[in-house]
Amino acid sequence: MSFAVLLEVILINIVLSGDNAVVIAMASRNVPKKQQKKAIFWGTIGAVILRLLFATAIVYLLALPFVTFIGGLLLVYIAIKLLIADDEDDHRVGGSSLISAVKTIITADAIMSLDNVLAIAGAVEGNIAGIMIGVIVSIPLVVFGSQLILKAMEKYPIISYAGAGILAWTAGEMMVREPKLESILPDDLHLLIPTAITVLVICLGYLSNRIKTAKEC
């Protein structure tokens, strides 16, 4: 693999690792501070292992009908779940919160990594070693990026809505790029569907949090 191809793989990861960092930061934000780094570390490790498995099975995964559409639906659910504040204390403290965050990180990252692995696979023309290098390169990018986003969310909670919006937009794009649907959907819907899903997720999260806040008062 040439240096130019390796550089392309690195640039792809810089561009595509942003949304993965967002989901890690959002899943970790309710974990006690002393466990946040553990959640980020173990969640990233689990996600990377799955990416490596995807790298070897990507051809077979993409052959399954509606796999990206179903992945998009799951990501919509995760975006809403991450945005809605959890007011039950037993989910916010203790080891169960760490495990829950790690599970959410791995699940969401696994869904979103289809795009990353696909882009890298195209850049290295299916070279498995190149795909592996691309996945490994993404580790520091995701870990460092998620820690920065987490700190920003703690200072400015409204960023959580922007993060959920990014996840929802990614979900919408996955759904409209489903091979079984992409060719039959009108061009207008390729933009309208991700936009509508993003607005829906943010509105549902905002209304749910307002209702919970009103009940607490």
PDB file of C-alpha atoms in Angstrom:
ATOM      1  CA  MET A   1       0.000   0.000   0.000  1.00  0.00           C
ATOM      2  CA  SER A   2       1.508   3.353  -1.086  1.00  0.00           C
ATOM      3  CA  PHE A   3       1.989   6.369   1.156  1.00  0.00           C
ATOM      4  CA  ALA A   4      -0.595   8.283  -0.889  1.00  0.00           C
ATOM      5  CA  VAL A   5      -3.246   5.620  -0.222  1.00  0.00           C
ATOM      6  CA  LEU A   6      -2.338   5.559   3.490  1.00  0.00           C
ATOM      7  CA  LEU A   7      -2.720   9.343   3.603  1.00  0.00           C
ATOM      8  CA  GLU A   8      -6.130   9.022   1.928  1.00  0.00           C
ATOM      9  CA  VAL A   9      -7.188   6.467   4.553  1.00  0.00           C
ATOM     10  CA  ILE A  10      -6.111   8.825   7.352  1.00  0.00           C
ATOM     11  CA  LEU A  11      -8.032  11.745   5.810  1.00  0.00           C
ATOM     12  CA  ILE A  12     -11.147   9.561   5.433  1.00  0.00           C
ATOM     13  CA  ASN A  13     -10.941   8.711   9.122  1.00  0.00           C
ATOM     14  CA  ILE A  14     -10.553  12.364  10.113  1.00  0.00           C
ATOM     15  CA  VAL A  15     -13.698  13.231   8.154  1.00  0.00           C
ATOM     16  CA  LEU A  16     -15.813  10.223   9.154  1.00  0.00           C
ATOM     17  CA  SER A  17     -14.790   9.754  12.792  1.00  0.00           C
ATOM     18  CA  GLY A  18     -16.610  12.890  13.938  1.00  0.00           C
ATOM     19  CA  ASP A  19     -20.046  11.298  14.333  1.00  0.00           C
ATOM     20  CA  ASN A  20     -18.529   8.292  16.114  1.00  0.00           C
ATOM     21  CA  ALA A  21     -16.866  10.644  18.597  1.00  0.00           C
ATOM     22  CA  VAL A  22     -20.222  12.363  19.142  1.00  0.00           C
ATOM     23  CA  VAL A  23     -22.038   9.155  20.073  1.00  0.00           C
ATOM     24  CA  ILE A  24     -19.247   8.152  22.478  1.00  0.00           C
ATOM     25  CA  ALA A  25     -19.368  11.551  24.186  1.00  0.00           C
ATOM     26  CA  MET A  26     -23.173  11.501  24.467  1.00  0.00           C
ATOM     27  CA  ALA A  27     -23.264   7.959  25.832  1.00  0.00           C
ATOM     28  CA  SER A  28     -20.614   8.825  28.436  1.00  0.00           C
ATOM     29  CA  ARG A  29     -21.956  12.164  29.646  1.00  0.00           C
ATOM     30  CA  ASN A  30     -24.209  10.749  32.422  1.00  0.00           C
ATOM     31  CA  VAL A  31     -21.561   8.357  33.724  1.00  0.00           C
ATOM     32  CA  PRO A  32     -19.860   9.521  36.968  1.00  0.00           C
ATOM     33  CA  LYS A  33     -16.750  11.538  36.102  1.00  0.00           C
ATOM     34  CA  LYS A  34     -14.356   8.956  37.547  1.00  0.00           C
ATOM     35  CA  GLN A  35     -15.787   6.355  35.149  1.00  0.00           C
ATOM     36  CA  GLN A  36     -16.122   8.483  32.008  1.00  0.00           C
ATOM     37  CA  LYS A  37     -12.621   7.706  30.712  1.00  0.00           C
ATOM     38  CA  LYS A  38     -13.244   3.997  31.331  1.00  0.00           C
ATOM     39  CA  ALA A  39     -16.507   4.187  29.363  1.00  0.00           C
ATOM     40  CA  ILE A  40     -14.758   5.946  26.469  1.00  0.00           C
ATOM     41  CA  PHE A  41     -11.821   3.508  26.535  1.00  0.00           C
ATOM     42  CA  TRP A  42     -13.796   0.248  26.722  1.00  0.00           C
ATOM     43  CA  GLY A  43     -16.521   1.492  24.392  1.00  0.00           C
ATOM     44  CA  THR A  44     -13.916   2.458  21.801  1.00  0.00           C
ATOM     45  CA  ILE A  45     -12.055  -0.850  22.159  1.00  0.00           C
ATOM     46  CA  GLY A  46     -15.301  -2.806  21.672  1.00  0.00           C
ATOM     47  CA  ALA A  47     -16.266  -0.654  18.699  1.00  0.00           C
ATOM     48  CA  VAL A  48     -12.836  -1.092  17.082  1.00  0.00           C
ATOM     49  CA  ILE A  49     -13.036  -4.882  17.461  1.00  0.00           C
ATOM     50  CA  LEU A  50     -16.390  -4.820  15.675  1.00  0.00           C
ATOM     51  CA  ARG A  51     -14.946  -2.585  12.942  1.00  0.00           C
ATOM     52  CA  LEU A  52     -12.184  -5.116  12.365  1.00  0.00           C
ATOM     53  CA  LEU A  53     -14.800  -7.860  12.082  1.00  0.00           C
ATOM     54  CA  PHE A  54     -16.781  -5.671   9.649  1.00  0.00           C
ATOM     55  CA  ALA A  55     -13.623  -5.170   7.607  1.00  0.00           C
ATOM     56  CA  THR A  56     -13.416  -8.898   6.928  1.00  0.00           C
ATOM     57  CA  ALA A  57     -17.159  -9.397   6.469  1.00  0.00           C
ATOM     58  CA  ILE A  58     -18.162  -6.174   4.689  1.00  0.00           C
ATOM     59  CA  VAL A  59     -18.867  -7.877   1.348  1.00  0.00           C
ATOM     60  CA  TYR A  60     -21.247 -10.342   2.988  1.00  0.00           C
ATOM     61  CA  LEU A  61     -22.906  -7.670   5.156  1.00  0.00           C
ATOM     62  CA  LEU A  62     -23.679  -5.448   2.174  1.00  0.00           C
ATOM     63  CA  ALA A  63     -25.221  -8.385   0.357  1.00  0.00           C
ATOM     64  CA  LEU A  64     -27.972  -8.556   2.975  1.00  0.00           C
ATOM     65  CA  PRO A  65     -31.146  -6.727   1.866  1.00  0.00           C
ATOM     66  CA  PHE A  66     -32.073  -3.532   3.747  1.00  0.00           C
ATOM     67  CA  VAL A  67     -29.093  -3.783   6.123  1.00  0.00           C
ATOM     68  CA  THR A  68     -28.310  -0.048   5.894  1.00  0.00           C
ATOM     69  CA  PHE A  69     -31.996   0.904   6.193  1.00  0.00           C
ATOM     70  CA  ILE A  70     -32.420  -1.168   9.356  1.00  0.00           C
ATOM     71  CA  GLY A  71     -29.160   0.272  10.674  1.00  0.00           C
ATOM     72  CA  GLY A  72     -30.563   3.763  10.091  1.00  0.00           C
ATOM     73  CA  LEU A  73     -33.727   2.946  12.056  1.00  0.00           C
ATOM     74  CA  LEU A  74     -31.662   1.620  14.956  1.00  0.00           C
ATOM     75  CA  LEU A  75     -29.547   4.771  14.920  1.00  0.00           C
ATOM     76  CA  VAL A  76     -32.689   6.944  15.125  1.00  0.00           C
ATOM     77  CA  TYR A  77     -33.703   5.033  18.258  1.00  0.00           C
ATOM     78  CA  ILE A  78     -30.237   5.470  19.773  1.00  0.00           C
ATOM     79  CA  ALA A  79     -30.206   9.213  18.999  1.00  0.00           C
ATOM     80  CA  ILE A  80     -33.541   9.680  20.790  1.00  0.00           C
ATOM     81  CA  LYS A  81     -32.444   7.490  23.710  1.00  0.00           C
ATOM     82  CA  LEU A  82     -29.226   9.464  24.174  1.00  0.00           C
ATOM     83  CA  LEU A  83     -31.003  12.805  24.040  1.00  0.00           C
ATOM     84  CA  ILE A  84     -33.780  12.029  26.518  1.00  0.00           C
ATOM     85  CA  ALA A  85     -32.533  12.663  30.033  1.00  0.00           C
ATOM     86  CA  ASP A  86     -32.600   9.608  32.295  1.00  0.00           C
ATOM     87  CA  ASP A  87     -33.931  10.648  35.675  1.00  0.00           C
ATOM     88  CA  GLU A  88     -33.573   7.293  37.391  1.00  0.00           C
ATOM     89  CA  ASP A  89     -30.609   7.459  39.777  1.00  0.00           C
ATOM     90  CA  ASP A  90     -29.750   3.781  39.553  1.00  0.00           C
ATOM     91  CA  HIS A  91     -28.974   4.249  35.851  1.00  0.00           C
ATOM     92  CA  ARG A  92     -26.714   7.201  36.507  1.00  0.00           C
ATOM     93  CA  VAL A  93     -24.460   5.817  39.200  1.00  0.00           C
ATOM     94  CA  GLY A  94     -22.475   2.664  39.843  1.00  0.00           C
ATOM     95  CA  GLY A  95     -21.099   0.010  37.549  1.00  0.00           C
ATOM     96  CA  SER A  96     -24.364  -0.537  35.699  1.00  0.00           C
ATOM     97  CA  SER A  97     -24.092   2.955  34.213  1.00  0.00           C
ATOM     98  CA  LEU A  98     -20.602   2.214  32.912  1.00  0.00           C
ATOM     99  CA  ILE A  99     -21.760  -1.057  31.332  1.00  0.00           C
ATOM    100  CA  SER A 100     -24.809   0.640  29.834  1.00  0.00           C
ATOM    101  CA  ALA A 101     -22.674   3.404  28.306  1.00  0.00           C
ATOM    102  CA  VAL A 102     -20.207   0.895  26.854  1.00  0.00           C
ATOM    103  CA  LYS A 103     -23.053  -1.146  25.324  1.00  0.00           C
ATOM    104  CA  THR A 104     -24.584   1.983  23.764  1.00  0.00           C
ATOM    105  CA  ILE A 105     -21.223   3.104  22.367  1.00  0.00           C
ATOM    106  CA  ILE A 106     -20.492  -0.288  20.811  1.00  0.00           C
ATOM    107  CA  THR A 107     -23.992  -0.651  19.329  1.00  0.00           C
ATOM    108  CA  ALA A 108     -24.163   2.835  17.814  1.00  0.00           C
ATOM    109  CA  ASP A 109     -20.574   2.810  16.587  1.00  0.00           C
ATOM    110  CA  ALA A 110     -21.083  -0.593  14.988  1.00  0.00           C
ATOM    111  CA  ILE A 111     -24.034   0.757  12.989  1.00  0.00           C
ATOM    112  CA  MET A 112     -22.251   3.951  11.967  1.00  0.00           C
ATOM    113  CA  SER A 113     -19.004   2.192  11.105  1.00  0.00           C
ATOM    114  CA  LEU A 114     -20.519   0.688   7.956  1.00  0.00           C
ATOM    115  CA  ASP A 115     -19.830   3.992   6.191  1.00  0.00           C
ATOM    116  CA  ASN A 116     -16.290   4.248   7.566  1.00  0.00           C
ATOM    117  CA  VAL A 117     -15.310   0.726   6.574  1.00  0.00           C
ATOM    118  CA  LEU A 118     -16.932   1.124   3.145  1.00  0.00           C
ATOM    119  CA  ALA A 119     -15.040   4.348   2.437  1.00  0.00           C
ATOM    120  CA  ILE A 120     -11.731   2.851   3.550  1.00  0.00           C
ATOM    121  CA  ALA A 121     -12.386  -0.344   1.581  1.00  0.00           C
ATOM    122  CA  GLY A 122     -12.895   1.763  -1.538  1.00  0.00           C
ATOM    123  CA  ALA A 123      -9.697   3.727  -0.946  1.00  0.00           C
ATOM    124  CA  VAL A 124      -7.523   0.619  -0.548  1.00  0.00           C
ATOM    125  CA  GLU A 125      -9.422  -1.311  -3.247  1.00  0.00           C
ATOM    126  CA  GLY A 126     -10.449  -4.110  -0.909  1.00  0.00           C
ATOM    127  CA  ASN A 127      -6.984  -4.665   0.563  1.00  0.00           C
ATOM    128  CA  ILE A 128      -7.711  -6.210   3.985  1.00  0.00           C
ATOM    129  CA  ALA A 129      -4.398  -5.022   5.465  1.00  0.00           C
ATOM    130  CA  GLY A 130      -5.180  -1.477   4.314  1.00  0.00           C
ATOM    131  CA  ILE A 131      -8.651  -1.656   5.883  1.00  0.00           C
ATOM    132  CA  MET A 132      -7.137  -2.856   9.169  1.00  0.00           C
ATOM    133  CA  ILE A 133      -4.643   0.032   9.176  1.00  0.00           C
ATOM    134  CA  GLY A 134      -7.465   2.481   8.505  1.00  0.00           C
ATOM    135  CA  VAL A 135      -9.494   1.149  11.428  1.00  0.00           C
ATOM    136  CA  ILE A 136      -6.501   1.269  13.794  1.00  0.00           C
ATOM    137  CA  VAL A 137      -5.712   4.854  12.738  1.00  0.00           C
ATOM    138  CA  SER A 138      -9.244   5.861  13.768  1.00  0.00           C
ATOM    139  CA  ILE A 139      -8.709   4.885  17.434  1.00  0.00           C
ATOM    140  CA  PRO A 140      -6.837   7.998  18.654  1.00  0.00           C
ATOM    141  CA  LEU A 141      -9.039  10.252  16.518  1.00  0.00           C
ATOM    142  CA  VAL A 142     -12.235   8.914  18.088  1.00  0.00           C
ATOM    143  CA  VAL A 143     -10.915   8.807  21.670  1.00  0.00           C
ATOM    144  CA  PHE A 144      -9.439  12.323  21.563  1.00  0.00           C
ATOM    145  CA  GLY A 145     -12.439  13.749  19.712  1.00  0.00           C
ATOM    146  CA  SER A 146     -14.977  12.228  22.106  1.00  0.00           C
ATOM    147  CA  GLN A 147     -13.165  13.633  25.146  1.00  0.00           C
ATOM    148  CA  LEU A 148     -13.213  17.133  23.640  1.00  0.00           C
ATOM    149  CA  ILE A 149     -16.922  16.870  22.801  1.00  0.00           C
ATOM    150  CA  LEU A 150     -17.719  15.503  26.279  1.00  0.00           C
ATOM    151  CA  LYS A 151     -16.026  18.487  27.940  1.00  0.00           C
ATOM    152  CA  ALA A 152     -17.947  20.857  25.659  1.00  0.00           C
ATOM    153  CA  MET A 153     -21.261  19.135  26.532  1.00  0.00           C
ATOM    154  CA  GLU A 154     -20.568  19.493  30.249  1.00  0.00           C
ATOM    155  CA  LYS A 155     -20.023  23.230  29.788  1.00  0.00           C
ATOM    156  CA  TYR A 156     -22.788  23.781  27.226  1.00  0.00           C
ATOM    157  CA  PRO A 157     -25.572  21.120  27.605  1.00  0.00           C
ATOM    158  CA  ILE A 158     -27.348  22.400  24.483  1.00  0.00           C
ATOM    159  CA  ILE A 159     -24.569  20.771  22.438  1.00  0.00           C
ATOM    160  CA  SER A 160     -26.305  17.460  23.238  1.00  0.00           C
ATOM    161  CA  TYR A 161     -29.076  18.467  20.841  1.00  0.00           C
ATOM    162  CA  ALA A 162     -26.542  19.189  18.109  1.00  0.00           C
ATOM    163  CA  GLY A 163     -24.973  15.785  18.756  1.00  0.00           C
ATOM    164  CA  ALA A 164     -28.341  14.034  18.539  1.00  0.00           C
ATOM    165  CA  GLY A 165     -29.021  15.960  15.335  1.00  0.00           C
ATOM    166  CA  ILE A 166     -25.769  14.684  13.800  1.00  0.00           C
ATOM    167  CA  LEU A 167     -26.676  11.102  14.686  1.00  0.00           C
ATOM    168  CA  ALA A 168     -30.210  11.537  13.324  1.00  0.00           C
ATOM    169  CA  TRP A 169     -28.887  13.039  10.071  1.00  0.00           C
ATOM    170  CA  THR A 170     -26.457  10.130   9.711  1.00  0.00           C
ATOM    171  CA  ALA A 171     -29.366   7.719  10.265  1.00  0.00           C
ATOM    172  CA  GLY A 172     -31.438   9.441   7.584  1.00  0.00           C
ATOM    173  CA  GLU A 173     -28.575   9.304   5.096  1.00  0.00           C
ATOM    174  CA  MET A 174     -28.089   5.601   5.779  1.00  0.00           C
ATOM    175  CA  MET A 175     -31.773   4.968   5.122  1.00  0.00           C
ATOM    176  CA  VAL A 176     -31.903   6.839   1.790  1.00  0.00           C
ATOM    177  CA  ARG A 177     -28.634   5.211   0.659  1.00  0.00           C
ATOM    178  CA  GLU A 178     -30.130   1.738   1.058  1.00  0.00           C
ATOM    179  CA  PRO A 179     -29.417   0.115  -2.344  1.00  0.00           C
ATOM    180  CA  LYS A 180     -32.949  -1.268  -2.556  1.00  0.00           C
ATOM    181  CA  LEU A 181     -34.417   2.237  -2.169  1.00  0.00           C
ATOM    182  CA  GLU A 182     -31.822   4.721  -3.423  1.00  0.00           C
ATOM    183  CA  SER A 183     -32.600   4.263  -7.102  1.00  0.00           C
ATOM    184  CA  ILE A 184     -36.379   4.576  -6.712  1.00  0.00           C
ATOM    185  CA  LEU A 185     -36.500   7.510  -4.307  1.00  0.00           C
ATOM    186  CA  PRO A 186     -36.972  10.951  -5.907  1.00  0.00           C
ATOM    187  CA  ASP A 187     -33.913  13.211  -5.552  1.00  0.00           C
ATOM    188  CA  ASP A 188     -35.818  15.613  -3.310  1.00  0.00           C
ATOM    189  CA  LEU A 189     -36.371  12.875  -0.720  1.00  0.00           C
ATOM    190  CA  HIS A 190     -32.629  12.231  -0.441  1.00  0.00           C
ATOM    191  CA  LEU A 191     -32.412  15.569   1.372  1.00  0.00           C
ATOM    192  CA  LEU A 192     -35.919  15.759   2.825  1.00  0.00           C
ATOM    193  CA  ILE A 193     -35.828  12.429   4.721  1.00  0.00           C
ATOM    194  CA  PRO A 194     -32.608  13.111   6.696  1.00  0.00           C
ATOM    195  CA  THR A 195     -33.835  16.650   7.423  1.00  0.00           C
ATOM    196  CA  ALA A 196     -37.249  15.436   8.658  1.00  0.00           C
ATOM    197  CA  ILE A 197     -35.683  12.717  10.834  1.00  0.00           C
ATOM    198  CA  THR A 198     -33.237  15.218  12.360  1.00  0.00           C
ATOM    199  CA  VAL A 199     -36.002  17.693  13.212  1.00  0.00           C
ATOM    200  CA  LEU A 200     -38.207  14.892  14.594  1.00  0.00           C
ATOM    201  CA  VAL A 201     -35.478  13.523  16.892  1.00  0.00           C
ATOM    202  CA  ILE A 202     -34.546  16.953  18.268  1.00  0.00           C
ATOM    203  CA  CYS A 203     -38.202  17.907  18.837  1.00  0.00           C
ATOM    204  CA  LEU A 204     -39.024  14.594  20.548  1.00  0.00           C
ATOM    205  CA  GLY A 205     -35.999  14.921  22.812  1.00  0.00           C
ATOM    206  CA  TYR A 206     -36.754  18.544  23.664  1.00  0.00           C
ATOM    207  CA  LEU A 207     -40.430  17.899  24.426  1.00  0.00           C
ATOM    208  CA  SER A 208     -39.654  14.799  26.487  1.00  0.00           C
ATOM    209  CA  ASN A 209     -37.061  16.657  28.565  1.00  0.00           C
ATOM    210  CA  ARG A 210     -39.427  19.604  29.080  1.00  0.00           C
ATOM    211  CA  ILE A 211     -42.189  17.251  30.288  1.00  0.00           C
ATOM    212  CA  LYS A 212     -39.819  15.510  32.718  1.00  0.00           C
ATOM    213  CA  THR A 213     -38.555  18.853  34.026  1.00  0.00           C
ATOM    214  CA  ALA A 214     -42.150  20.055  34.549  1.00  0.00           C
ATOM    215  CA  LYS A 215     -43.016  16.887  36.489  1.00  0.00           C
ATOM    216  CA  GLU A 216     -39.972  17.302  38.742  1.00  0.00           C
ATOM    217  CA  CYS A 217     -41.034  20.859  39.516  1.00  0.00           C
TER     218      CYS A 217
END
